[in-house]
JSON list of C-alpha atoms and ligand atoms in Angstrom, two decimals:
[
{"chain": "A", "resi": 192, "resn": "MET", "atom": "CA", "xyz": [98.27, 108.75, 104.00]},
{"chain": "A", "resi": 193, "resn": "ASP", "atom": "CA", "xyz": [99.08, 105.79, 106.28]},
{"chain": "A", "resi": 194, "resn": "VAL", "atom": "CA", "xyz": [98.92, 103.01, 103.70]},
{"chain": "A", "resi": 195, "resn": "LEU", "atom": "CA", "xyz": [99.67, 100.13, 106.10]},
{"chain": "A", "resi": 196, "resn": "ARG", "atom": "CA", "xyz": [96.88, 101.25, 108.42]},
{"chain": "A", "resi": 197, "resn": "LEU", "atom": "CA", "xyz": [94.52, 101.52, 105.44]},
{"chain": "A", "resi": 198, "resn": "ILE", "atom": "CA", "xyz": [95.36, 97.96, 104.35]},
{"chain": "A", "resi": 199, "resn": "GLU", "atom": "CA", "xyz": [94.93, 96.63, 107.89]},
{"chain": "A", "resi": 200, "resn": "GLU", "atom": "CA", "xyz": [91.54, 98.29, 108.26]},
{"chain": "A", "resi": 201, "resn": "LYS", "atom": "CA", "xyz": [90.27, 97.15, 104.86]},
{"chain": "A", "resi": 202, "resn": "ARG", "atom": "CA", "xyz": [91.50, 93.59, 105.38]},
{"chain": "A", "resi": 203, "resn": "LYS", "atom": "CA", "xyz": [89.34, 93.30, 108.49]},
{"chain": "A", "resi": 204, "resn": "GLU", "atom": "CA", "xyz": [86.34, 93.56, 106.16]},
{"chain": "A", "resi": 205, "resn": "LYS", "atom": "CA", "xyz": [87.38, 91.67, 103.02]},
{"chain": "A", "resi": 206, "resn": "PRO", "atom": "CA", "xyz": [90.33, 90.34, 101.00]},
{"chain": "A", "resi": 207, "resn": "LEU", "atom": "CA", "xyz": [91.98, 93.06, 98.93]},
{"chain": "A", "resi": 208, "resn": "HIS", "atom": "CA", "xyz": [92.71, 93.51, 95.25]},
{"chain": "A", "resi": 209, "resn": "PHE", "atom": "CA", "xyz": [95.65, 95.51, 93.91]},
{"chain": "A", "resi": 210, "resn": "THR", "atom": "CA", "xyz": [96.03, 96.57, 90.28]},
{"chain": "A", "resi": 211, "resn": "LEU", "atom": "CA", "xyz": [99.54, 96.51, 88.86]},
{"chain": "A", "resi": 212, "resn": "ILE", "atom": "CA", "xyz": [100.28, 99.20, 86.29]},
{"chain": "A", "resi": 213, "resn": "ASP", "atom": "CA", "xyz": [103.49, 99.18, 84.27]},
{"chain": "A", "resi": 214, "resn": "PRO", "atom": "CA", "xyz": [104.31, 102.76, 83.17]},
{"chain": "A", "resi": 215, "resn": "ASP", "atom": "CA", "xyz": [105.94, 101.38, 80.04]},
{"chain": "A", "resi": 216, "resn": "LYS", "atom": "CA", "xyz": [102.76, 99.74, 78.73]},
{"chain": "A", "resi": 217, "resn": "GLN", "atom": "CA", "xyz": [100.64, 102.87, 78.11]},
{"chain": "A", "resi": 218, "resn": "LYS", "atom": "CA", "xyz": [100.73, 106.66, 78.23]},
{"chain": "A", "resi": 219, "resn": "PRO", "atom": "CA", "xyz": [100.38, 108.25, 81.69]},
{"chain": "A", "resi": 220, "resn": "GLU", "atom": "CA", "xyz": [96.87, 109.50, 80.76]},
{"chain": "A", "resi": 221, "resn": "GLU", "atom": "CA", "xyz": [95.81, 105.95, 79.86]},
{"chain": "A", "resi": 222, "resn": "ALA", "atom": "CA", "xyz": [97.32, 104.60, 83.09]},
{"chain": "A", "resi": 223, "resn": "ALA", "atom": "CA", "xyz": [95.22, 107.13, 85.00]},
{"chain": "A", "resi": 224, "resn": "GLU", "atom": "CA", "xyz": [92.09, 106.00, 83.13]},
{"chain": "A", "resi": 225, "resn": "LEU", "atom": "CA", "xyz": [92.90, 102.41, 84.03]},
{"chain": "A", "resi": 226, "resn": "ALA", "atom": "CA", "xyz": [93.26, 103.39, 87.69]},
{"chain": "A", "resi": 227, "resn": "VAL", "atom": "CA", "xyz": [89.89, 105.15, 87.63]},
{"chain": "A", "resi": 228, "resn": "LYS", "atom": "CA", "xyz": [88.34, 102.02, 86.14]},
{"chain": "A", "resi": 229, "resn": "ALA", "atom": "CA", "xyz": [90.05, 99.83, 88.77]},
{"chain": "A", "resi": 230, "resn": "LYS", "atom": "CA", "xyz": [88.71, 102.03, 91.53]},
{"chain": "A", "resi": 231, "resn": "GLY", "atom": "CA", "xyz": [85.20, 101.85, 90.07]},
{"chain": "A", "resi": 232, "resn": "PHE", "atom": "CA", "xyz": [85.36, 98.05, 90.04]},
{"chain": "A", "resi": 233, "resn": "GLY", "atom": "CA", "xyz": [86.48, 97.99, 93.70]},
{"chain": "A", "resi": 234, "resn": "SER", "atom": "CA", "xyz": [90.27, 97.59, 93.51]},
{"chain": "A", "resi": 235, "resn": "ASP", "atom": "CA", "xyz": [91.98, 98.84, 96.68]},
{"chain": "A", "resi": 236, "resn": "ALA", "atom": "CA", "xyz": [95.35, 100.16, 95.53]},
{"chain": "A", "resi": 237, "resn": "ILE", "atom": "CA", "xyz": [97.52, 100.72, 92.48]},
{"chain": "A", "resi": 238, "resn": "MET", "atom": "CA", "xyz": [100.96, 99.16, 92.37]},
{"chain": "A", "resi": 239, "resn": "VAL", "atom": "CA", "xyz": [103.32, 100.83, 89.92]},
{"chain": "A", "resi": 240, "resn": "GLY", "atom": "CA", "xyz": [106.36, 99.05, 88.55]},
{"chain": "A", "resi": 241, "resn": "GLY", "atom": "CA", "xyz": [107.92, 97.56, 85.45]},
{"chain": "A", "resi": 242, "resn": "SER", "atom": "CA", "xyz": [110.87, 95.54, 84.28]},
{"chain": "A", "resi": 243, "resn": "HIS", "atom": "CA", "xyz": [111.87, 97.40, 81.09]},
{"chain": "A", "resi": 244, "resn": "PRO", "atom": "CA", "xyz": [114.29, 100.27, 81.78]},
{"chain": "A", "resi": 245, "resn": "ALA", "atom": "CA", "xyz": [112.08, 102.57, 79.67]},
{"chain": "A", "resi": 246, "resn": "HIS", "atom": "CA", "xyz": [109.36, 102.51, 82.33]},
{"chain": "A", "resi": 247, "resn": "LEU", "atom": "CA", "xyz": [111.53, 104.83, 84.44]},
{"chain": "A", "resi": 248, "resn": "LEU", "atom": "CA", "xyz": [110.98, 107.62, 81.89]},
{"chain": "A", "resi": 249, "resn": "TYR", "atom": "CA", "xyz": [107.24, 107.69, 82.59]},
{"chain": "A", "resi": 250, "resn": "LEU", "atom": "CA", "xyz": [107.21, 106.66, 86.26]},
{"chain": "A", "resi": 251, "resn": "GLY", "atom": "CA", "xyz": [106.79, 110.06, 87.93]},
{"chain": "A", "resi": 252, "resn": "ASN", "atom": "CA", "xyz": [104.17, 111.39, 85.48]},
{"chain": "A", "resi": 253, "resn": "THR", "atom": "CA", "xyz": [102.21, 108.14, 85.58]},
{"chain": "A", "resi": 254, "resn": "ILE", "atom": "CA", "xyz": [101.99, 108.21, 89.37]},
{"chain": "A", "resi": 255, "resn": "LYS", "atom": "CA", "xyz": [101.13, 111.89, 89.42]},
{"chain": "A", "resi": 256, "resn": "LEU", "atom": "CA", "xyz": [98.24, 111.42, 86.98]},
{"chain": "A", "resi": 257, "resn": "ILE", "atom": "CA", "xyz": [96.96, 108.27, 88.70]},
{"chain": "A", "resi": 258, "resn": "LYS", "atom": "CA", "xyz": [96.83, 110.18, 91.97]},
{"chain": "A", "resi": 259, "resn": "GLU", "atom": "CA", "xyz": [95.16, 113.16, 90.38]},
{"chain": "A", "resi": 260, "resn": "LYS", "atom": "CA", "xyz": [92.39, 111.14, 88.75]},
{"chain": "A", "resi": 261, "resn": "SER", "atom": "CA", "xyz": [91.78, 108.33, 91.24]},
{"chain": "A", "resi": 262, "resn": "SER", "atom": "CA", "xyz": [92.10, 108.63, 94.99]},
{"chain": "A", "resi": 263, "resn": "LEU", "atom": "CA", "xyz": [93.57, 105.13, 95.34]},
{"chain": "A", "resi": 264, "resn": "PRO", "atom": "CA", "xyz": [96.88, 104.77, 97.20]},
{"chain": "A", "resi": 265, "resn": "VAL", "atom": "CA", "xyz": [99.85, 104.29, 94.88]},
{"chain": "A", "resi": 266, "resn": "ILE", "atom": "CA", "xyz": [102.46, 101.79, 96.02]},
{"chain": "A", "resi": 267, "resn": "LEU", "atom": "CA", "xyz": [105.82, 101.47, 94.27]},
{"chain": "A", "resi": 268, "resn": "PHE", "atom": "CA", "xyz": [106.72, 97.93, 93.19]},
{"chain": "A", "resi": 269, "resn": "PRO", "atom": "CA", "xyz": [110.34, 98.63, 92.23]},
{"chain": "A", "resi": 270, "resn": "SER", "atom": "CA", "xyz": [112.64, 96.50, 90.10]},
{"chain": "A", "resi": 271, "resn": "SER", "atom": "CA", "xyz": [115.69, 98.50, 91.26]},
{"chain": "A", "resi": 272, "resn": "HIS", "atom": "CA", "xyz": [116.68, 101.50, 93.34]},
{"chain": "A", "resi": 273, "resn": "SER", "atom": "CA", "xyz": [116.21, 103.67, 90.26]},
{"chain": "A", "resi": 274, "resn": "ALA", "atom": "CA", "xyz": [112.48, 102.95, 90.26]},
{"chain": "A", "resi": 275, "resn": "ILE", "atom": "CA", "xyz": [111.71, 105.08, 93.32]},
{"chain": "A", "resi": 276, "resn": "SER", "atom": "CA", "xyz": [109.59, 108.20, 92.92]},
{"chain": "A", "resi": 277, "resn": "PRO", "atom": "CA", "xyz": [108.63, 110.76, 95.59]},
{"chain": "A", "resi": 278, "resn": "GLU", "atom": "CA", "xyz": [105.13, 110.93, 94.06]},
{"chain": "A", "resi": 279, "resn": "ALA", "atom": "CA", "xyz": [104.13, 107.54, 95.50]},
{"chain": "A", "resi": 280, "resn": "ASP", "atom": "CA", "xyz": [102.27, 107.05, 98.78]},
{"chain": "A", "resi": 281, "resn": "ALA", "atom": "CA", "xyz": [104.33, 104.02, 99.82]},
{"chain": "A", "resi": 282, "resn": "ILE", "atom": "CA", "xyz": [106.88, 101.53, 98.58]},
{"chain": "A", "resi": 283, "resn": "PHE", "atom": "CA", "xyz": [107.03, 97.78, 98.85]},
{"chain": "A", "resi": 284, "resn": "PHE", "atom": "CA", "xyz": [110.48, 97.66, 100.43]},
{"chain": "A", "resi": 285, "resn": "MET", "atom": "CA", "xyz": [111.22, 94.17, 99.23]},
{"chain": "A", "resi": 286, "resn": "SER", "atom": "CA", "xyz": [113.91, 91.57, 99.08]},
{"chain": "A", "resi": 287, "resn": "LEU", "atom": "CA", "xyz": [113.78, 88.80, 96.49]},
{"chain": "A", "resi": 288, "resn": "LEU", "atom": "CA", "xyz": [114.57, 86.14, 99.07]},
{"chain": "A", "resi": 289, "resn": "ASN", "atom": "CA", "xyz": [115.13, 83.32, 96.59]},
{"chain": "A", "resi": 290, "resn": "SER", "atom": "CA", "xyz": [117.43, 85.28, 94.32]},
{"chain": "A", "resi": 291, "resn": "ARG", "atom": "CA", "xyz": [120.95, 83.95, 93.87]},
{"chain": "A", "resi": 292, "resn": "SER", "atom": "CA", "xyz": [122.25, 87.46, 93.53]},
{"chain": "A", "resi": 293, "resn": "PRO", "atom": "CA", "xyz": [123.13, 89.78, 96.41]},
{"chain": "A", "resi": 294, "resn": "GLN", "atom": "CA", "xyz": [122.00, 92.58, 94.12]},
{"chain": "A", "resi": 295, "resn": "TYR", "atom": "CA", "xyz": [118.33, 91.63, 94.63]},
{"chain": "A", "resi": 296, "resn": "LEU", "atom": "CA", "xyz": [118.74, 90.42, 98.20]},
{"chain": "A", "resi": 297, "resn": "ILE", "atom": "CA", "xyz": [120.25, 93.58, 99.68]},
{"chain": "A", "resi": 298, "resn": "GLU", "atom": "CA", "xyz": [122.38, 95.73, 97.35]},
{"chain": "A", "resi": 299, "resn": "GLU", "atom": "CA", "xyz": [119.55, 97.51, 95.51]},
{"chain": "A", "resi": 300, "resn": "GLN", "atom": "CA", "xyz": [117.85, 97.98, 98.90]},
{"chain": "A", "resi": 301, "resn": "SER", "atom": "CA", "xyz": [120.92, 99.60, 100.46]},
{"chain": "A", "resi": 302, "resn": "LYS", "atom": "CA", "xyz": [120.90, 102.22, 97.68]},
{"chain": "A", "resi": 303, "resn": "GLY", "atom": "CA", "xyz": [117.11, 102.49, 97.73]},
{"chain": "A", "resi": 304, "resn": "ALA", "atom": "CA", "xyz": [117.06, 103.07, 101.48]},
{"chain": "A", "resi": 305, "resn": "MET", "atom": "CA", "xyz": [118.97, 106.32, 101.06]},
{"chain": "A", "resi": 306, "resn": "ILE", "atom": "CA", "xyz": [116.46, 107.54, 98.47]},
{"chain": "A", "resi": 307, "resn": "VAL", "atom": "CA", "xyz": [113.49, 106.47, 100.61]},
{"chain": "A", "resi": 308, "resn": "ARG", "atom": "CA", "xyz": [114.94, 108.35, 103.56]},
{"chain": "A", "resi": 309, "resn": "LYS", "atom": "CA", "xyz": [115.44, 111.48, 101.49]},
{"chain": "A", "resi": 310, "resn": "PHE", "atom": "CA", "xyz": [111.88, 111.42, 100.14]},
{"chain": "A", "resi": 311, "resn": "GLY", "atom": "CA", "xyz": [110.27, 110.18, 103.36]},
{"chain": "A", "resi": 312, "resn": "ILE", "atom": "CA", "xyz": [108.22, 107.48, 101.61]},
{"chain": "A", "resi": 313, "resn": "GLU", "atom": "CA", "xyz": [106.25, 105.01, 103.76]},
{"chain": "A", "resi": 314, "resn": "THR", "atom": "CA", "xyz": [107.88, 101.56, 103.62]},
{"chain": "A", "resi": 315, "resn": "LEU", "atom": "CA", "xyz": [105.90, 98.33, 103.46]},
{"chain": "A", "resi": 316, "resn": "PRO", "atom": "CA", "xyz": [108.47, 95.57, 104.21]},
{"chain": "A", "resi": 317, "resn": "MET", "atom": "CA", "xyz": [107.98, 92.58, 101.93]},
{"chain": "A", "resi": 318, "resn": "ALA", "atom": "CA", "xyz": [109.45, 89.13, 101.30]},
{"chain": "A", "resi": 319, "resn": "TYR", "atom": "CA", "xyz": [109.23, 88.52, 97.55]},
{"chain": "A", "resi": 320, "resn": "LEU", "atom": "CA", "xyz": [109.31, 84.91, 96.34]},
{"chain": "A", "resi": 321, "resn": "ILE", "atom": "CA", "xyz": [109.37, 83.64, 92.78]},
{"chain": "A", "resi": 322, "resn": "ILE", "atom": "CA", "xyz": [107.46, 80.41, 92.30]},
{"chain": "A", "resi": 323, "resn": "GLU", "atom": "CA", "xyz": [108.06, 78.04, 89.39]},
{"chain": "A", "resi": 324, "resn": "SER", "atom": "CA", "xyz": [105.26, 78.55, 86.88]},
{"chain": "A", "resi": 325, "resn": "GLY", "atom": "CA", "xyz": [105.91, 76.12, 84.02]},
{"chain": "A", "resi": 326, "resn": "GLN", "atom": "CA", "xyz": [108.19, 78.34, 81.95]},
{"chain": "A", "resi": 327, "resn": "THR", "atom": "CA", "xyz": [110.97, 80.76, 82.86]},
{"chain": "A", "resi": 328, "resn": "THR", "atom": "CA", "xyz": [109.40, 84.16, 83.46]},
{"chain": "A", "resi": 329, "resn": "SER", "atom": "CA", "xyz": [111.00, 87.57, 82.96]},
{"chain": "A", "resi": 330, "resn": "VAL", "atom": "CA", "xyz": [111.09, 88.26, 86.69]},
{"chain": "A", "resi": 331, "resn": "GLU", "atom": "CA", "xyz": [112.71, 84.90, 87.39]},
{"chain": "A", "resi": 332, "resn": "TRP", "atom": "CA", "xyz": [115.36, 85.51, 84.76]},
{"chain": "A", "resi": 333, "resn": "SER", "atom": "CA", "xyz": [116.10, 89.15, 85.54]},
{"chain": "A", "resi": 334, "resn": "GLY", "atom": "CA", "xyz": [115.99, 88.59, 89.31]},
{"chain": "A", "resi": 335, "resn": "ASN", "atom": "CA", "xyz": [118.39, 85.64, 89.00]},
{"chain": "A", "resi": 336, "resn": "ALA", "atom": "CA", "xyz": [115.95, 83.60, 91.10]},
{"chain": "A", "resi": 337, "resn": "ARG", "atom": "CA", "xyz": [116.04, 79.95, 91.98]},
{"chain": "A", "resi": 338, "resn": "ALA", "atom": "CA", "xyz": [112.29, 79.47, 91.48]},
{"chain": "A", "resi": 339, "resn": "ILE", "atom": "CA", "xyz": [110.59, 77.43, 94.20]},
{"chain": "A", "resi": 340, "resn": "PRO", "atom": "CA", "xyz": [109.27, 74.13, 92.75]},
{"chain": "A", "resi": 341, "resn": "ARG", "atom": "CA", "xyz": [105.47, 74.02, 92.48]},
{"chain": "A", "resi": 342, "resn": "ASN", "atom": "CA", "xyz": [105.32, 70.70, 94.31]},
{"chain": "A", "resi": 343, "resn": "LYS", "atom": "CA", "xyz": [107.45, 71.86, 97.25]},
{"chain": "A", "resi": 344, "resn": "PRO", "atom": "CA", "xyz": [105.25, 74.24, 99.28]},
{"chain": "A", "resi": 345, "resn": "GLU", "atom": "CA", "xyz": [107.41, 73.57, 102.33]},
{"chain": "A", "resi": 346, "resn": "PHE", "atom": "CA", "xyz": [110.36, 75.25, 100.57]},
{"chain": "A", "resi": 347, "resn": "ALA", "atom": "CA", "xyz": [108.23, 78.36, 100.14]},
{"chain": "A", "resi": 348, "resn": "LEU", "atom": "CA", "xyz": [107.21, 78.14, 103.79]},
{"chain": "A", "resi": 349, "resn": "GLY", "atom": "CA", "xyz": [110.84, 78.30, 104.92]},
{"chain": "A", "resi": 350, "resn": "TYR", "atom": "CA", "xyz": [111.43, 81.51, 103.01]},
{"chain": "A", "resi": 351, "resn": "ALA", "atom": "CA", "xyz": [108.10, 83.01, 104.09]},
{"chain": "A", "resi": 352, "resn": "LEU", "atom": "CA", "xyz": [108.75, 82.31, 107.76]},
{"chain": "A", "resi": 353, "resn": "ALA", "atom": "CA", "xyz": [112.25, 83.75, 107.44]},
{"chain": "A", "resi": 354, "resn": "GLY", "atom": "CA", "xyz": [110.60, 86.92, 106.10]},
{"chain": "A", "resi": 355, "resn": "LYS", "atom": "CA", "xyz": [108.14, 86.97, 108.98]},
{"chain": "A", "resi": 356, "resn": "TYR", "atom": "CA", "xyz": [110.91, 86.53, 111.54]},
{"chain": "A", "resi": 357, "resn": "PHE", "atom": "CA", "xyz": [112.83, 89.37, 109.89]},
{"chain": "A", "resi": 358, "resn": "GLY", "atom": "CA", "xyz": [109.74, 91.48, 110.62]},
{"chain": "A", "resi": 359, "resn": "MET", "atom": "CA", "xyz": [108.36, 91.70, 107.09]},
{"chain": "A", "resi": 360, "resn": "LYS", "atom": "CA", "xyz": [104.63, 92.50, 107.04]},
{"chain": "A", "resi": 361, "resn": "PHE", "atom": "CA", "xyz": [104.00, 91.17, 103.53]},
{"chain": "A", "resi": 362, "resn": "VAL", "atom": "CA", "xyz": [104.90, 87.94, 101.74]},
{"chain": "A", "resi": 363, "resn": "TYR", "atom": "CA", "xyz": [104.37, 88.02, 97.97]},
{"chain": "A", "resi": 364, "resn": "LEU", "atom": "CA", "xyz": [104.08, 84.69, 96.12]},
{"chain": "A", "resi": 365, "resn": "GLU", "atom": "CA", "xyz": [104.88, 85.61, 92.53]},
{"chain": "A", "resi": 366, "resn": "ALA", "atom": "CA", "xyz": [104.29, 83.33, 89.55]},
{"chain": "A", "resi": 367, "resn": "GLY", "atom": "CA", "xyz": [105.44, 86.13, 87.22]},
{"chain": "A", "resi": 368, "resn": "SER", "atom": "CA", "xyz": [103.54, 88.47, 84.96]},
{"chain": "A", "resi": 369, "resn": "GLY", "atom": "CA", "xyz": [101.84, 86.53, 82.18]},
{"chain": "A", "resi": 370, "resn": "ALA", "atom": "CA", "xyz": [103.14, 83.23, 83.58]},
{"chain": "A", "resi": 371, "resn": "ALA", "atom": "CA", "xyz": [101.90, 79.88, 82.29]},
{"chain": "A", "resi": 372, "resn": "ASN", "atom": "CA", "xyz": [100.37, 78.93, 85.66]},
{"chain": "A", "resi": 373, "resn": "PRO", "atom": "CA", "xyz": [99.46, 80.75, 88.86]},
{"chain": "A", "resi": 374, "resn": "VAL", "atom": "CA", "xyz": [100.86, 79.88, 92.29]},
{"chain": "A", "resi": 375, "resn": "PRO", "atom": "CA", "xyz": [99.40, 76.50, 93.45]},
{"chain": "A", "resi": 376, "resn": "ASN", "atom": "CA", "xyz": [96.55, 76.65, 96.00]},
{"chain": "A", "resi": 377, "resn": "GLU", "atom": "CA", "xyz": [98.32, 74.18, 98.33]},
{"chain": "A", "resi": 378, "resn": "MET", "atom": "CA", "xyz": [101.27, 76.55, 98.65]},
{"chain": "A", "resi": 379, "resn": "VAL", "atom": "CA", "xyz": [98.98, 79.50, 99.44]},
{"chain": "A", "resi": 380, "resn": "SER", "atom": "CA", "xyz": [97.08, 77.58, 102.12]},
{"chain": "A", "resi": 381, "resn": "LEU", "atom": "CA", "xyz": [100.20, 76.15, 103.79]},
{"chain": "A", "resi": 382, "resn": "LEU", "atom": "CA", "xyz": [101.79, 79.59, 104.03]},
{"chain": "A", "resi": 383, "resn": "LYS", "atom": "CA", "xyz": [98.67, 81.31, 105.33]},
{"chain": "A", "resi": 384, "resn": "LYS", "atom": "CA", "xyz": [98.25, 78.63, 107.97]},
{"chain": "A", "resi": 385, "resn": "HIS", "atom": "CA", "xyz": [101.72, 79.32, 109.35]},
{"chain": "A", "resi": 386, "resn": "LEU", "atom": "CA", "xyz": [102.07, 83.05, 108.73]},
{"chain": "A", "resi": 387, "resn": "GLY", "atom": "CA", "xyz": [98.90, 83.84, 110.67]},
{"chain": "A", "resi": 388, "resn": "PRO", "atom": "CA", "xyz": [96.79, 86.97, 110.44]},
{"chain": "A", "resi": 389, "resn": "ASP", "atom": "CA", "xyz": [99.59, 89.50, 111.09]},
{"chain": "A", "resi": 390, "resn": "VAL", "atom": "CA", "xyz": [101.43, 88.91, 107.81]},
{"chain": "A", "resi": 391, "resn": "PHE", "atom": "CA", "xyz": [99.60, 89.76, 104.59]},
{"chain": "A", "resi": 392, "resn": "LEU", "atom": "CA", "xyz": [99.91, 87.07, 101.95]},
{"chain": "A", "resi": 393, "resn": "ILE", "atom": "CA", "xyz": [99.93, 88.51, 98.43]},
{"chain": "A", "resi": 394, "resn": "VAL", "atom": "CA", "xyz": [99.41, 86.25, 95.40]},
{"chain": "A", "resi": 395, "resn": "GLY", "atom": "CA", "xyz": [100.00, 87.35, 91.81]},
{"chain": "A", "resi": 396, "resn": "GLY", "atom": "CA", "xyz": [100.90, 86.25, 88.32]},
{"chain": "A", "resi": 397, "resn": "ALA", "atom": "CA", "xyz": [98.68, 84.47, 85.78]},
{"chain": "A", "resi": 398, "resn": "ILE", "atom": "CA", "xyz": [95.42, 85.27, 87.56]},
{"chain": "A", "resi": 399, "resn": "ARG", "atom": "CA", "xyz": [93.31, 85.69, 84.47]},
{"chain": "A", "resi": 400, "resn": "ASP", "atom": "CA", "xyz": [89.77, 84.81, 85.54]},
{"chain": "A", "resi": 401, "resn": "ALA", "atom": "CA", "xyz": [87.38, 85.10, 88.48]},
{"chain": "A", "resi": 402, "resn": "GLU", "atom": "CA", "xyz": [87.51, 81.39, 89.33]},
{"chain": "A", "resi": 403, "resn": "THR", "atom": "CA", "xyz": [91.30, 81.44, 89.76]},
{"chain": "A", "resi": 404, "resn": "ALA", "atom": "CA", "xyz": [91.10, 84.56, 91.94]},
{"chain": "A", "resi": 405, "resn": "LYS", "atom": "CA", "xyz": [88.40, 82.92, 94.06]},
{"chain": "A", "resi": 406, "resn": "GLU", "atom": "CA", "xyz": [90.53, 79.78, 94.54]},
{"chain": "A", "resi": 407, "resn": "LYS", "atom": "CA", "xyz": [93.51, 81.82, 95.78]},
{"chain": "A", "resi": 408, "resn": "VAL", "atom": "CA", "xyz": [91.33, 83.77, 98.21]},
{"chain": "A", "resi": 409, "resn": "ARG", "atom": "CA", "xyz": [89.73, 80.56, 99.49]},
{"chain": "A", "resi": 410, "resn": "ALA", "atom": "CA", "xyz": [93.22, 79.11, 99.97]},
{"chain": "A", "resi": 411, "resn": "GLY", "atom": "CA", "xyz": [94.15, 82.09, 102.16]},
{"chain": "A", "resi": 412, "resn": "ALA", "atom": "CA", "xyz": [95.45, 84.95, 100.01]},
{"chain": "A", "resi": 413, "resn": "ASP", "atom": "CA", "xyz": [94.88, 88.33, 101.67]},
{"chain": "A", "resi": 414, "resn": "ILE", "atom": "CA", "xyz": [95.67, 90.34, 98.55]},
{"chain": "A", "resi": 415, "resn": "ILE", "atom": "CA", "xyz": [95.29, 89.41, 94.89]},
{"chain": "A", "resi": 416, "resn": "VAL", "atom": "CA", "xyz": [97.35, 91.27, 92.29]},
{"chain": "A", "resi": 417, "resn": "THR", "atom": "CA", "xyz": [96.46, 91.45, 88.63]},
{"chain": "A", "resi": 418, "resn": "GLY", "atom": "CA", "xyz": [98.35, 93.26, 85.91]},
{"chain": "A", "resi": 419, "resn": "THR", "atom": "CA", "xyz": [98.01, 91.85, 82.41]},
{"chain": "A", "resi": 420, "resn": "ILE", "atom": "CA", "xyz": [94.26, 91.24, 82.51]},
{"chain": "A", "resi": 421, "resn": "ALA", "atom": "CA", "xyz": [93.60, 94.85, 83.59]},
{"chain": "A", "resi": 422, "resn": "GLU", "atom": "CA", "xyz": [95.24, 96.00, 80.37]},
{"chain": "A", "resi": 423, "resn": "ASN", "atom": "CA", "xyz": [93.73, 93.34, 78.12]},
{"chain": "A", "resi": 424, "resn": "ASP", "atom": "CA", "xyz": [90.21, 92.46, 79.19]},
{"chain": "A", "resi": 425, "resn": "THR", "atom": "CA", "xyz": [88.03, 94.91, 81.13]},
{"chain": "A", "resi": 426, "resn": "TYR", "atom": "CA", "xyz": [85.19, 92.42, 81.60]},
{"chain": "A", "resi": 427, "resn": "LYS", "atom": "CA", "xyz": [87.40, 89.72, 83.16]},
{"chain": "A", "resi": 428, "resn": "PHE", "atom": "CA", "xyz": [89.24, 92.35, 85.19]},
{"chain": "A", "resi": 429, "resn": "ARG", "atom": "CA", "xyz": [85.98, 93.50, 86.76]},
{"chain": "A", "resi": 430, "resn": "LYS", "atom": "CA", "xyz": [84.85, 89.90, 87.41]},
{"chain": "A", "resi": 431, "resn": "ILE", "atom": "CA", "xyz": [88.14, 89.13, 89.17]},
{"chain": "A", "resi": 432, "resn": "ILE", "atom": "CA", "xyz": [87.76, 92.08, 91.53]},
{"chain": "A", "resi": 433, "resn": "GLU", "atom": "CA", "xyz": [84.14, 91.13, 92.21]},
{"chain": "A", "resi": 434, "resn": "ALA", "atom": "CA", "xyz": [85.20, 87.56, 92.98]},
{"chain": "A", "resi": 435, "resn": "VAL", "atom": "CA", "xyz": [87.86, 88.76, 95.45]},
{"chain": "A", "resi": 436, "resn": "LYS", "atom": "CA", "xyz": [85.33, 90.97, 97.18]},
{"chain": "A", "resi": 437, "resn": "ALA", "atom": "CA", "xyz": [82.61, 88.30, 97.23]},
{"chain": "B", "resi": 703, "resn": "LIG", "atom": "C1", "xyz": [103.30, 90.52, 88.33]},
{"chain": "B", "resi": 703, "resn": "LIG", "atom": "O1", "xyz": [101.95, 89.26, 89.80]},
{"chain": "B", "resi": 703, "resn": "LIG", "atom": "C2", "xyz": [101.96, 90.35, 88.94]},
{"chain": "B", "resi": 703, "resn": "LIG", "atom": "O2", "xyz": [104.18, 91.00, 89.28]},
{"chain": "B", "resi": 703, "resn": "LIG", "atom": "C3", "xyz": [100.85, 90.37, 87.94]},
{"chain": "B", "resi": 703, "resn": "LIG", "atom": "O3", "xyz": [100.91, 89.32, 87.00]},
{"chain": "B", "resi": 703, "resn": "LIG", "atom": "O4", "xyz": [100.42, 90.37, 84.80]},
{"chain": "B", "resi": 703, "resn": "LIG", "atom": "O5", "xyz": [100.04, 87.92, 85.16]},
{"chain": "B", "resi": 703, "resn": "LIG", "atom": "O6", "xyz": [98.55, 89.61, 86.23]},
{"chain": "B", "resi": 703, "resn": "LIG", "atom": "P1", "xyz": [99.92, 89.29, 85.73]}
]
């Protein structure tokens, strides 16, 4: 499966929606059911990743079952080099560009690269940026990130352009799972204006209703990611995907 090609083709038609599944939050069978539901609602891919070390125990089985039950592409969204599984179709090969720690800028990646090469997994190069969301989020804390202030979209632009000039095909604006507030619309629109059509702008974190998803798409997001709502509220989850596709 050529996942990048698939994303490029689908994006020509409509914005995309990705469902984030954390293997630590449910049994592999339940994760597969969630993926089937996501596919039925129109979600385009399943991202698999988690922050708790225990998620690694269920990673391989979860991906295997998701792939068996739904035909959606499965993309790894790894928190470290340990979270790489040969079962996945592709991996977001990402650097947390606003981390203060070399571990998340390049050290995990240098270990991960050897595993990716061994397994031959398709790489989707991504600039990952943590945006201030009102309260410190788990990803901000564990990634040792200097969160970009909400009222400074130009700071985010600098990082995003650096990613683009490095050759990254994806820029992910992350408010953090379950964050107090999503990424501001002004930041999304400024980045999309300057990144152009060749870099996919992903927006995630705290997107909990259709109206918020619609705002981010209108501002210029190419891909909307939802995690928590998929687990907690099937009705809102479906409405979000419909809004992205509308
Ligand atoms: C986290 O952006 C994702 O990486 C999803 O966040 O769980 O808030 O949807 P939520």
